[in-house]
Amino acid sequence: ATNSADAICTDSAAGATAFATGTKSNNRAIGVDRFGNDIENVTELLATKGYTNAIITTDEITGATPAAFYAHVKDRAMEMKILKQLEEEAPIEYFIASGQKNHPKYNKLKYSFTDWHLAQPKESAMSIRYFKNRMDLSAATTEMLAKLQNNNHAFFLLLEGANIDNSGHANRLAPMIEALYSFDLAVAQALQYAFL
């Protein structure tokens, strides 16, 4: 079950940690058990078996859901620690996210952020495509699947349509429907890739 260990209503951090690790955690916690101990996530496990790991999210790279698949912190607000773990420890080869690449919190990252292509950074094994404007989730999925297919390795791909949740919280129906549609197209592309 994905419900949190310490509350009736589960938040994204605890829910995603349950998906990523198979272990319940407290609300706001990422990649740790209810006592704050680090727990192995699926990308760490698959990396030991030679898999390529990739993440696509319409959230920022430090969002609770994607972070649960590479970070270990007691609170989702610990963004700088999450970024440091992403940079130094995460077994993620490809990352597509949304946000502003020039935000001050990213200034210390070694990664090269690009807008429209997946470029291999010189100082890292990770490629990041960072959308500064509205992101088309289905287009990002097409691009990522092409990149992963050319990689010739078994792979794990996390796909998150964060704008569904964000629009729901904001009571904005039209953007939520648009985000649901885009997510549906992305899932269709993943299923088509898997079964064709």
Coordinates of N, CA, C and O in Angstrom, one line a residue:
A1 N 0.8 -1.2 0.0 CA 0.0 0.0 0.0 C 0.9 1.2 0.0 O 2.0 1.2 0.5
T2 N 0.4 2.3 -0.6 CA 1.1 3.5 -0.7 C 0.8 4.6 0.3 O 1.3 5.7 0.3
N3 N -0.1 4.2 1.3 CA -0.4 5.2 2.3 C 0.8 5.5 3.2 O 1.6 4.6 3.4
S4 N 0.9 6.7 3.8 CA 2.0 7.0 4.6 C 2.0 6.3 5.9 O 0.9 5.9 6.4
A5 N 3.1 6.3 6.6 CA 3.2 5.6 7.9 C 2.7 6.5 9.0 O 2.4 6.0 10.1
D6 N 2.6 7.8 8.8 CA 2.3 8.7 10.0 C 1.0 9.6 9.8 O 0.8 10.5 10.6
A7 N 0.3 9.3 8.7 CA -0.9 10.2 8.5 C -2.0 9.5 7.7 O -1.7 8.5 7.0
I8 N -3.2 9.9 7.9 CA -4.3 9.3 7.1 C -4.2 9.7 5.6 O -4.4 8.9 4.7
C9 N -3.9 11.0 5.4 CA -3.8 11.5 4.0 C -2.3 11.5 3.6 O -1.5 12.1 4.2
T10 N -2.0 10.7 2.5 CA -0.6 10.6 2.1 C -0.2 11.8 1.2 O -1.0 12.2 0.3
D11 N 1.0 12.3 1.3 CA 1.5 13.3 0.4 C 2.3 12.7 -0.7 O 2.5 11.4 -0.7
S12 N 2.7 13.5 -1.7 CA 3.5 13.0 -2.8 C 4.8 12.3 -2.4 O 5.2 11.3 -3.0
A13 N 5.5 12.9 -1.4 CA 6.8 12.3 -1.0 C 6.6 10.9 -0.5 O 7.4 10.0 -0.9
A14 N 5.7 10.7 0.5 CA 5.5 9.4 1.0 C 5.0 8.4 0.0 O 5.4 7.2 -0.1
G15 N 4.0 8.9 -0.8 CA 3.5 8.0 -1.9 C 4.5 7.6 -2.9 O 4.6 6.4 -3.2
A16 N 5.3 8.5 -3.3 CA 6.3 8.2 -4.3 C 7.4 7.3 -3.7 O 8.0 6.4 -4.4
T17 N 7.7 7.5 -2.4 CA 8.7 6.7 -1.8 C 8.2 5.2 -1.7 O 9.0 4.3 -1.9
A18 N 6.9 5.0 -1.5 CA 6.4 3.7 -1.5 C 6.5 3.1 -2.8 O 6.8 1.9 -3.0
F19 N 6.2 3.8 -3.9 CA 6.3 3.3 -5.3 C 7.8 3.0 -5.6 O 8.1 1.9 -6.2
A20 N 8.7 3.9 -5.2 CA 10.1 3.7 -5.5 C 10.9 2.7 -4.7 O 11.9 2.1 -5.2
T21 N 10.4 2.4 -3.5 CA 11.2 1.5 -2.6 C 10.4 0.3 -2.1 O 11.0 -0.6 -1.6
G22 N 9.1 0.3 -2.2 CA 8.3 -0.7 -1.6 C 8.1 -0.6 -0.1 O 7.7 -1.6 0.5
T23 N 8.5 0.5 0.4 CA 8.4 0.7 1.9 C 7.6 2.0 2.2 O 7.8 3.0 1.6
K24 N 6.8 1.9 3.2 CA 6.0 3.0 3.7 C 7.0 4.0 4.4 O 7.9 3.6 5.1
S25 N 6.6 5.3 4.3 CA 7.4 6.3 4.9 C 6.5 7.4 5.5 O 5.3 7.3 5.3
N26 N 7.0 8.4 6.2 CA 6.2 9.5 6.7 C 6.0 10.5 5.6 O 6.8 10.6 4.7
N27 N 4.9 11.2 5.8 CA 4.7 12.4 4.9 C 5.9 13.3 4.9 O 6.5 13.5 6.0
R28 N 6.2 13.8 3.8 CA 7.3 14.8 3.5 C 8.7 14.1 3.4 O 9.6 14.7 2.9
A29 N 8.8 12.8 3.7 CA 10.0 12.1 3.7 C 10.2 11.5 2.3 O 9.3 11.1 1.6
I30 N 11.5 11.5 1.8 CA 11.8 11.0 0.5 C 12.9 10.0 0.6 O 14.0 10.3 1.1
G31 N 12.6 8.7 0.2 CA 13.7 7.7 0.1 C 14.2 7.2 1.5 O 15.3 6.6 1.5
V32 N 13.5 7.5 2.5 CA 13.8 7.0 3.9 C 12.6 6.3 4.5 O 11.5 6.5 4.1
D33 N 12.9 5.4 5.4 CA 11.8 4.7 6.1 C 11.2 5.6 7.2 O 11.6 6.7 7.4
R34 N 10.3 5.1 7.9 CA 9.6 5.9 8.9 C 10.5 6.4 10.0 O 10.2 7.3 10.8
F35 N 11.7 5.8 10.2 CA 12.6 6.2 11.2 C 13.7 7.1 10.6 O 14.6 7.5 11.4
G36 N 13.7 7.4 9.3 CA 14.7 8.2 8.7 C 15.9 7.5 8.1 O 16.8 8.2 7.7
N37 N 15.8 6.2 8.1 CA 16.9 5.4 7.5 C 16.8 5.4 6.0 O 15.7 5.1 5.5
D38 N 17.9 5.5 5.3 CA 17.9 5.4 3.8 C 17.4 4.0 3.4 O 17.8 3.0 4.0
I39 N 16.6 4.0 2.3 CA 16.2 2.7 1.8 C 16.4 2.7 0.3 O 16.3 3.7 -0.4
E40 N 16.9 1.5 -0.2 CA 17.2 1.4 -1.6 C 16.0 1.6 -2.5 O 14.9 1.1 -2.2
N41 N 16.1 2.4 -3.6 CA 15.0 2.6 -4.5 C 15.3 1.8 -5.8 O 16.3 1.2 -6.0
V42 N 14.3 1.8 -6.6 CA 14.3 0.9 -7.8 C 15.4 1.3 -8.8 O 16.0 0.5 -9.4
T43 N 15.7 2.6 -8.9 CA 16.8 3.0 -9.8 C 18.2 2.6 -9.3 O 19.0 2.2 -10.1
E44 N 18.4 2.6 -8.0 CA 19.6 2.1 -7.4 C 19.7 0.6 -7.6 O 20.8 0.1 -8.0
L45 N 18.6 -0.1 -7.4 CA 18.7 -1.6 -7.6 C 18.9 -1.9 -9.1 O 19.8 -2.8 -9.4
L46 N 18.2 -1.3 -10.0 CA 18.4 -1.6 -11.4 C 19.8 -1.2 -12.0 O 20.3 -1.8 -12.9
A47 N 20.3 -0.1 -11.4 CA 21.7 0.3 -11.8 C 22.7 -0.8 -11.6 O 23.6 -1.0 -12.4
T48 N 22.5 -1.6 -10.5 CA 23.4 -2.7 -10.2 C 23.3 -3.8 -11.2 O 24.2 -4.7 -11.3
K49 N 22.2 -3.8 -12.0 CA 21.9 -4.8 -12.9 C 22.1 -4.3 -14.4 O 21.8 -5.0 -15.3
G50 N 22.7 -3.2 -14.5 CA 23.1 -2.6 -15.8 C 22.0 -1.9 -16.6 O 22.2 -1.6 -17.7
Y51 N 20.9 -1.5 -15.9 CA 19.9 -0.8 -16.5 C 20.2 0.7 -16.7 O 21.0 1.2 -15.8
T52 N 19.7 1.3 -17.7 CA 19.8 2.8 -17.8 C 18.5 3.3 -17.2 O 17.4 2.8 -17.4
N53 N 18.7 4.4 -16.3 CA 17.5 5.0 -15.6 C 17.2 6.4 -16.2 O 18.1 7.1 -16.4
A54 N 15.9 6.6 -16.4 CA 15.5 7.9 -16.9 C 14.3 8.4 -16.2 O 13.4 7.6 -15.8
I55 N 14.1 9.7 -16.2 CA 13.0 10.4 -15.5 C 12.4 11.5 -16.4 O 13.2 12.3 -16.9
I56 N 11.1 11.5 -16.6 CA 10.4 12.6 -17.2 C 9.4 13.1 -16.2 O 8.6 12.4 -15.7
T57 N 9.4 14.4 -15.9 CA 8.4 15.0 -15.1 C 8.1 16.4 -15.6 O 8.9 17.1 -16.0
T58 N 6.8 16.8 -15.4 CA 6.4 18.2 -15.7 C 6.7 19.0 -14.5 O 6.4 20.2 -14.5
D59 N 7.2 18.5 -13.4 CA 7.6 19.2 -12.2 C 9.0 19.6 -12.4 O 9.7 19.3 -13.4
E60 N 9.6 20.2 -11.3 CA 11.0 20.5 -11.3 C 11.8 19.3 -10.9 O 11.2 18.3 -10.4
I61 N 13.1 19.3 -11.2 CA 13.9 18.1 -10.9 C 13.9 17.7 -9.5 O 14.2 16.5 -9.1
T62 N 13.6 18.6 -8.6 CA 13.6 18.3 -7.1 C 12.2 18.0 -6.6 O 12.0 17.9 -5.4
G63 N 11.2 17.9 -7.5 CA 9.9 17.6 -7.1 C 9.8 16.3 -6.3 O 10.7 15.4 -6.4
A64 N 8.9 16.2 -5.4 CA 8.8 15.0 -4.5 C 8.8 13.7 -5.2 O 9.5 12.7 -4.8
T65 N 8.0 13.6 -6.3 CA 7.9 12.3 -7.0 C 9.2 11.9 -7.7 O 9.7 10.8 -7.4
P66 N 9.8 12.7 -8.5 CA 11.0 12.3 -9.1 C 12.1 12.1 -8.1 O 12.9 11.1 -8.2
A67 N 12.2 12.9 -7.0 CA 13.2 12.8 -6.0 C 13.2 11.5 -5.3 O 14.2 11.0 -4.9
A68 N 12.0 10.9 -5.1 CA 11.9 9.7 -4.4 C 12.6 8.5 -5.2 O 12.9 7.5 -4.6
F69 N 12.9 8.7 -6.4 CA 13.5 7.7 -7.2 C 15.0 7.9 -7.3 O 15.7 7.2 -8.0
Y70 N 15.6 8.9 -6.6 CA 17.0 9.1 -6.6 C 17.6 9.6 -5.3 O 18.8 9.6 -5.1
A71 N 16.8 10.2 -4.4 CA 17.3 10.9 -3.2 C 16.9 10.2 -1.9 O 15.9 9.4 -1.9
H72 N 17.5 10.6 -0.8 CA 17.2 10.1 0.5 C 17.3 11.3 1.5 O 18.4 11.7 1.9
V73 N 16.2 11.9 1.8 CA 16.1 13.0 2.8 C 14.9 12.9 3.7 O 13.9 12.3 3.3
K74 N 15.0 13.5 4.9 CA 13.9 13.4 5.8 C 12.7 14.3 5.5 O 11.6 14.1 6.0
D75 N 13.0 15.4 4.7 CA 12.0 16.3 4.3 C 12.1 16.8 2.9 O 13.2 17.2 2.5
R76 N 11.0 16.8 2.2 CA 11.1 17.2 0.8 C 11.5 18.6 0.5 O 11.8 19.0 -0.6
A77 N 11.5 19.5 1.6 CA 12.0 20.9 1.4 C 13.5 21.0 1.4 O 14.0 22.1 1.1
M78 N 14.2 19.9 1.6 CA 15.7 19.9 1.6 C 16.2 19.9 0.2 O 17.0 19.0 -0.2
E79 N 15.9 20.9 -0.6 CA 16.2 20.9 -2.0 C 17.7 20.9 -2.3 O 18.1 20.2 -3.3
M80 N 18.5 21.6 -1.6 CA 19.9 21.6 -1.9 C 20.5 20.3 -1.6 O 21.4 19.9 -2.4
K81 N 20.1 19.6 -0.6 CA 20.6 18.2 -0.4 C 20.1 17.3 -1.4 O 20.9 16.4 -1.9
I82 N 18.9 17.4 -1.9 CA 18.3 16.6 -3.0 C 19.2 16.9 -4.2 O 19.5 15.9 -4.9
L83 N 19.4 18.1 -4.6 CA 20.2 18.5 -5.7 C 21.6 17.9 -5.6 O 22.2 17.4 -6.6
K84 N 22.2 18.0 -4.5 CA 23.6 17.4 -4.3 C 23.6 15.9 -4.5 O 24.5 15.4 -5.2
Q85 N 22.6 15.2 -4.0 CA 22.5 13.8 -4.2 C 22.2 13.5 -5.7 O 22.8 12.5 -6.2
L86 N 21.5 14.3 -6.4 CA 21.2 14.1 -7.8 C 22.5 14.2 -8.5 O 22.9 13.4 -9.4
E87 N 23.3 15.2 -8.2 CA 24.6 15.4 -8.9 C 25.6 14.4 -8.6 O 26.4 14.0 -9.5
E88 N 25.7 14.0 -7.3 CA 26.9 13.2 -6.9 C 26.6 11.7 -6.8 O 27.5 10.9 -6.9
E89 N 25.3 11.3 -6.6 CA 25.1 9.9 -6.3 C 24.0 9.2 -7.1 O 24.0 8.0 -7.2
A90 N 23.1 10.0 -7.7 CA 21.9 9.4 -8.4 C 22.3 8.6 -9.6 O 23.1 9.0 -10.5
P91 N 21.8 7.3 -9.7 CA 22.0 6.5 -10.9 C 21.1 6.8 -12.1 O 20.4 5.9 -12.6
I92 N 20.9 8.1 -12.4 CA 20.0 8.5 -13.4 C 20.8 9.0 -14.6 O 21.7 9.9 -14.5
E93 N 20.6 8.5 -15.8 CA 21.4 8.9 -17.0 C 20.7 10.0 -17.8 O 21.3 10.9 -18.3
Y94 N 19.3 10.0 -17.8 CA 18.6 11.0 -18.6 C 17.5 11.6 -17.7 O 16.8 10.8 -17.1
F95 N 17.3 12.9 -17.8 CA 16.3 13.6 -17.0 C 15.7 14.7 -17.9 O 16.4 15.5 -18.4
I96 N 14.4 14.6 -18.0 CA 13.6 15.7 -18.6 C 12.7 16.3 -17.5 O 12.0 15.6 -16.9
A97 N 12.8 17.6 -17.3 CA 12.1 18.3 -16.3 C 11.6 19.7 -16.7 O 12.0 20.1 -17.8
S98 N 10.8 20.3 -15.9 CA 10.3 21.6 -16.2 C 10.8 22.6 -15.2 O 11.2 22.3 -14.1
G99 N 10.8 23.9 -15.6 CA 11.2 25.0 -14.7 C 12.1 26.0 -15.3 O 12.3 26.0 -16.5
Q100 N 12.8 26.8 -14.5 CA 13.7 27.8 -15.0 C 15.1 27.4 -14.8 O 15.6 27.2 -13.6
K101 N 15.9 27.2 -15.8 CA 17.2 26.7 -15.7 C 18.2 27.7 -15.0 O 19.2 27.3 -14.5
N102 N 17.8 28.9 -15.0 CA 18.7 30.0 -14.4 C 18.3 30.3 -12.9 O 18.8 31.2 -12.4
H103 N 17.5 29.5 -12.4 CA 17.1 29.7 -11.0 C 18.3 29.6 -10.1 O 19.2 28.8 -10.3
P104 N 18.4 30.5 -9.1 CA 19.6 30.5 -8.2 C 20.0 29.2 -7.6 O 21.1 28.9 -7.4
K105 N 19.0 28.4 -7.3 CA 19.2 27.1 -6.6 C 20.0 26.1 -7.5 O 20.6 25.2 -7.0
Y106 N 20.0 26.4 -8.8 CA 20.8 25.5 -9.7 C 22.2 26.0 -10.0 O 22.9 25.3 -10.7
N107 N 22.6 27.1 -9.4 CA 23.9 27.7 -9.8 C 25.1 26.8 -9.5 O 26.1 26.9 -10.2
K108 N 25.0 26.0 -8.5 CA 26.1 25.2 -8.1 C 26.2 23.8 -8.8 O 27.2 23.1 -8.7
L109 N 25.2 23.5 -9.6 CA 25.2 22.3 -10.4 C 26.2 22.3 -11.5 O 26.4 23.3 -12.2
K110 N 26.9 21.2 -11.7 CA 27.8 21.1 -12.8 C 27.2 20.8 -14.1 O 27.7 21.0 -15.2
Y111 N 25.9 20.3 -14.1 CA 25.2 19.9 -15.3 C 25.0 21.0 -16.2 O 24.7 22.2 -15.9
S112 N 25.0 20.7 -17.5 CA 24.6 21.7 -18.6 C 23.2 21.5 -18.8 O 22.7 20.5 -19.2
F113 N 22.4 22.6 -18.7 CA 21.0 22.6 -18.9 C 20.7 23.1 -20.3 O 21.2 24.2 -20.7
T114 N 19.9 22.4 -21.1 CA 19.6 22.8 -22.4 C 18.1 22.8 -22.6 O 17.4 22.2 -21.8
D115 N 17.6 23.4 -23.6 CA 16.2 23.6 -23.8 C 15.5 22.6 -24.8 O 14.4 22.2 -24.6
W116 N 16.3 22.2 -25.8 CA 15.6 21.5 -26.9 C 16.3 20.2 -27.3 O 16.0 19.6 -28.3
H117 N 17.4 19.8 -26.7 CA 18.0 18.6 -27.0 C 18.7 18.0 -25.8 O 19.0 18.7 -24.9
L118 N 18.9 16.7 -25.9 CA 19.6 16.0 -24.8 C 21.1 16.0 -25.1 O 21.5 15.3 -25.9
A119 N 21.8 16.8 -24.4 CA 23.2 17.0 -24.6 C 24.0 16.3 -23.5 O 23.7 16.5 -22.3
Q120 N 25.0 15.6 -23.8 CA 25.8 14.9 -22.8 C 26.7 16.0 -22.1 O 27.6 16.5 -22.7
P121 N 26.5 16.2 -20.8 CA 27.4 17.2 -20.1 C 28.9 16.6 -20.0 O 29.1 15.4 -20.0
K122 N 29.8 17.5 -20.0 CA 31.2 17.1 -20.0 C 31.6 16.5 -18.6 O 32.5 15.7 -18.6
E123 N 31.0 17.0 -17.5 CA 31.5 16.6 -16.2 C 30.6 15.6 -15.5 O 30.7 15.3 -14.4
S124 N 29.6 15.0 -16.3 CA 28.6 14.2 -15.6 C 28.2 13.1 -16.6 O 28.2 13.2 -17.8
A125 N 27.7 12.0 -16.0 CA 27.2 10.9 -16.8 C 25.7 11.1 -17.1 O 25.0 10.3 -17.7
M126 N 25.1 12.2 -16.6 CA 23.7 12.5 -16.7 C 23.4 13.5 -17.8 O 24.1 14.5 -17.9
S127 N 22.4 13.3 -18.6 CA 21.9 14.3 -19.6 C 20.6 14.9 -19.0 O 19.8 14.2 -18.6
I128 N 20.5 16.2 -19.0 CA 19.3 16.9 -18.6 C 18.8 17.8 -19.7 O 19.5 18.6 -20.2
R129 N 17.5 17.6 -19.9 CA 16.8 18.5 -20.8 C 15.9 19.3 -19.9 O 15.0 18.7 -19.3
Y130 N 16.0 20.6 -19.9 CA 15.2 21.4 -19.0 C 14.4 22.4 -19.7 O 14.8 23.2 -20.4
F131 N 13.0 22.2 -19.6 CA 12.1 23.0 -20.3 C 11.8 24.3 -19.5 O 11.3 24.2 -18.4
K132 N 12.1 25.5 -20.1 CA 11.8 26.7 -19.4 C 10.4 27.2 -19.6 O 9.8 27.9 -18.8
N133 N 9.8 26.7 -20.7 CA 8.4 27.0 -21.0 C 7.5 25.8 -20.7 O 7.9 24.8 -20.2
R134 N 6.2 25.9 -21.2 CA 5.3 24.8 -21.0 C 5.8 23.5 -21.7 O 6.3 23.6 -22.8
M135 N 5.8 22.4 -21.0 CA 6.3 21.2 -21.5 C 5.2 20.3 -22.1 O 4.2 20.1 -21.4
D136 N 5.5 19.7 -23.2 CA 4.6 18.8 -23.9 C 5.0 17.4 -23.4 O 6.0 16.9 -23.9
L137 N 4.3 16.8 -22.5 CA 4.7 15.5 -21.9 C 4.8 14.4 -23.0 O 5.7 13.6 -23.0
S138 N 3.8 14.3 -23.9 CA 3.9 13.3 -24.9 C 5.1 13.5 -25.9 O 5.7 12.5 -26.2
A139 N 5.4 14.7 -26.2 CA 6.6 15.0 -27.0 C 7.9 14.6 -26.3 O 8.8 14.0 -26.9
A140 N 7.9 14.9 -25.0 CA 9.1 14.6 -24.2 C 9.2 13.0 -24.1 O 10.4 12.5 -24.2
T141 N 8.1 12.3 -24.0 CA 8.2 10.9 -24.0 C 8.7 10.3 -25.3 O 9.5 9.4 -25.3
T142 N 8.2 10.8 -26.4 CA 8.7 10.4 -27.7 C 10.2 10.6 -27.8 O 11.0 9.7 -28.2
E143 N 10.7 11.7 -27.4 CA 12.1 12.1 -27.4 C 12.9 11.1 -26.5 O 14.0 10.6 -26.9
M144 N 12.4 10.9 -25.3 CA 13.2 10.1 -24.4 C 13.2 8.6 -24.8 O 14.2 8.0 -24.7
L145 N 12.1 8.1 -25.3 CA 12.1 6.7 -25.8 C 13.0 6.5 -27.0 O 13.7 5.5 -27.1
A146 N 13.1 7.5 -27.8 CA 14.1 7.4 -28.9 C 15.5 7.4 -28.4 O 16.4 6.6 -28.9
K147 N 15.8 8.2 -27.4 CA 17.1 8.3 -26.8 C 17.5 6.9 -26.1 O 18.6 6.4 -26.3
L148 N 16.5 6.4 -25.4 CA 16.7 5.1 -24.7 C 16.9 4.0 -25.6 O 17.6 3.1 -25.4
Q149 N 16.1 4.0 -26.7 CA 16.2 2.9 -27.7 C 17.5 2.9 -28.3 O 18.1 1.8 -28.6
N150 N 18.1 4.0 -28.6 CA 19.4 4.1 -29.2 C 20.5 3.7 -28.2 O 21.7 3.5 -28.6
N151 N 20.2 3.6 -27.0 CA 21.2 3.3 -25.9 C 21.5 1.8 -25.9 O 22.5 1.5 -25.3
N152 N 20.7 1.0 -26.4 CA 20.9 -0.5 -26.5 C 21.1 -1.1 -25.1 O 21.9 -2.1 -25.0
H153 N 20.4 -0.6 -24.1 CA 20.4 -1.2 -22.8 C 19.0 -1.4 -22.3 O 18.1 -0.6 -22.7
A154 N 18.7 -2.4 -21.4 CA 17.5 -2.4 -20.7 C 17.3 -1.1 -19.9 O 18.3 -0.5 -19.5
F155 N 16.1 -0.6 -19.8 CA 16.0 0.7 -19.1 C 14.7 0.8 -18.3 O 13.8 0.0 -18.4
F156 N 14.8 1.7 -17.3 CA 13.6 2.0 -16.5 C 13.3 3.5 -16.7 O 14.2 4.4 -16.8
L157 N 12.0 3.8 -17.0 CA 11.6 5.2 -17.2 C 10.5 5.5 -16.3 O 9.4 4.9 -16.3
L158 N 10.7 6.6 -15.5 CA 9.6 7.2 -14.7 C 9.0 8.3 -15.5 O 9.7 9.2 -15.9
L159 N 7.7 8.3 -15.6 CA 7.0 9.3 -16.3 C 5.9 9.9 -15.3 O 5.1 9.2 -14.8
E160 N 6.1 11.3 -15.0 CA 5.2 11.9 -14.1 C 4.5 13.1 -14.8 O 5.2 14.0 -15.3
G161 N 3.2 13.2 -14.8 CA 2.4 14.3 -15.2 C 2.0 15.2 -14.0 O 0.9 15.1 -13.5
A162 N 2.9 15.9 -13.5 CA 2.7 16.7 -12.2 C 1.7 17.7 -12.3 O 1.0 18.1 -11.3
N163 N 1.4 18.2 -13.5 CA 0.5 19.3 -13.7 C -1.0 18.9 -13.5 O -1.9 19.7 -13.2
I164 N -1.2 17.6 -13.5 CA -2.6 17.1 -13.1 C -2.8 17.4 -11.7 O -3.9 18.0 -11.3
D165 N -1.9 17.1 -10.8 CA -2.0 17.3 -9.4 C -2.0 18.8 -9.1 O -2.8 19.4 -8.3
N166 N -1.0 19.6 -9.7 CA -0.9 21.0 -9.5 C -2.2 21.7 -9.8 O -2.6 22.6 -9.1
S167 N -2.8 21.4 -11.0 CA -4.0 22.1 -11.4 C -5.2 21.7 -10.5 O -6.0 22.6 -10.3
G168 N -5.2 20.5 -10.0 CA -6.3 20.1 -9.1 C -6.2 20.9 -7.8 O -7.2 21.4 -7.3
H169 N -5.0 21.0 -7.3 CA -4.8 21.8 -6.0 C -5.3 23.3 -6.3 O -5.8 23.9 -5.3
A170 N -5.1 23.8 -7.5 CA -5.4 25.2 -7.8 C -6.8 25.4 -8.2 O -7.2 26.5 -8.6
N171 N -7.6 24.3 -8.3 CA -9.0 24.3 -8.8 C -9.1 24.9 -10.2 O -10.0 25.6 -10.6
R172 N -8.1 24.5 -11.1 CA -8.1 24.9 -12.5 C -8.4 23.8 -13.4 O -7.6 22.9 -13.7
L173 N -9.7 23.7 -13.8 CA -10.2 22.5 -14.5 C -9.5 22.4 -15.9 O -9.1 21.3 -16.3
A174 N -9.5 23.5 -16.7 CA -9.0 23.4 -18.1 C -7.6 22.9 -18.2 O -7.3 22.0 -18.9
P175 N -6.7 23.5 -17.4 CA -5.3 23.0 -17.4 C -5.2 21.5 -16.9 O -4.3 20.8 -17.4
M176 N -6.0 21.1 -16.0 CA -6.0 19.8 -15.5 C -6.4 18.8 -16.6 O -5.8 17.7 -16.8
I177 N -7.5 19.2 -17.4 CA -7.9 18.3 -18.5 C -6.8 18.2 -19.5 O -6.6 17.1 -20.1
E178 N -6.2 19.3 -19.8 CA -5.1 19.3 -20.8 C -4.0 18.5 -20.3 O -3.4 17.7 -21.1
A179 N -3.6 18.5 -19.1 CA -2.6 17.7 -18.5 C -2.9 16.2 -18.5 O -2.1 15.4 -18.8
L180 N -4.2 15.9 -18.2 CA -4.6 14.5 -18.3 C -4.5 14.0 -19.7 O -4.1 12.8 -19.9
Y181 N -4.9 14.8 -20.7 CA -4.9 14.4 -22.1 C -3.4 14.1 -22.5 O -3.1 13.1 -23.1
S182 N -2.5 15.0 -22.1 CA -1.1 14.9 -22.5 C -0.5 13.6 -21.8 O 0.2 12.9 -22.4
F183 N -0.9 13.4 -20.6 CA -0.4 12.2 -19.9 C -1.0 10.9 -20.5 O -0.2 9.9 -20.7
D184 N -2.2 10.9 -20.9 CA -2.8 9.8 -21.6 C -2.1 9.5 -22.9 O -1.8 8.3 -23.2
L185 N -1.7 10.5 -23.7 CA -1.0 10.3 -24.9 C 0.4 9.7 -24.6 O 0.9 8.9 -25.3
A186 N 1.0 10.2 -23.5 CA 2.4 9.7 -23.2 C 2.3 8.3 -22.8 O 3.2 7.5 -23.2
V187 N 1.3 7.9 -22.0 CA 1.1 6.5 -21.6 C 0.9 5.6 -22.9 O 1.4 4.5 -23.0
A188 N 0.1 6.1 -23.8 CA -0.2 5.4 -25.0 C 1.1 5.2 -25.8 O 1.3 4.1 -26.4
Q189 N 2.0 6.2 -25.8 CA 3.3 6.0 -26.5 C 4.1 5.0 -25.8 O 4.8 4.2 -26.5
A190 N 4.1 5.0 -24.5 CA 4.9 4.0 -23.8 C 4.4 2.6 -24.0 O 5.2 1.6 -24.2
L191 N 3.1 2.4 -24.0 CA 2.5 1.1 -24.3 C 2.8 0.6 -25.7 O 3.1 -0.5 -26.0
Q192 N 2.7 1.6 -26.7 CA 3.0 1.2 -28.0 C 4.4 0.8 -28.2 O 4.7 -0.2 -28.9
Y193 N 5.3 1.5 -27.5 CA 6.7 1.1 -27.5 C 6.9 -0.3 -26.9 O 7.7 -1.1 -27.5
A194 N 6.3 -0.5 -25.8 CA 6.5 -1.8 -25.1 C 5.9 -3.0 -25.9 O 6.5 -4.1 -25.8
F195 N 4.8 -2.8 -26.6 CA 4.2 -4.0 -27.2 C 4.4 -4.1 -28.7 O 3.8 -5.0 -29.4
L196 N 5.1 -3.1 -29.4 CA 5.3 -3.2 -30.8 C 6.7 -3.5 -31.1 O 7.6 -3.3 -30.4

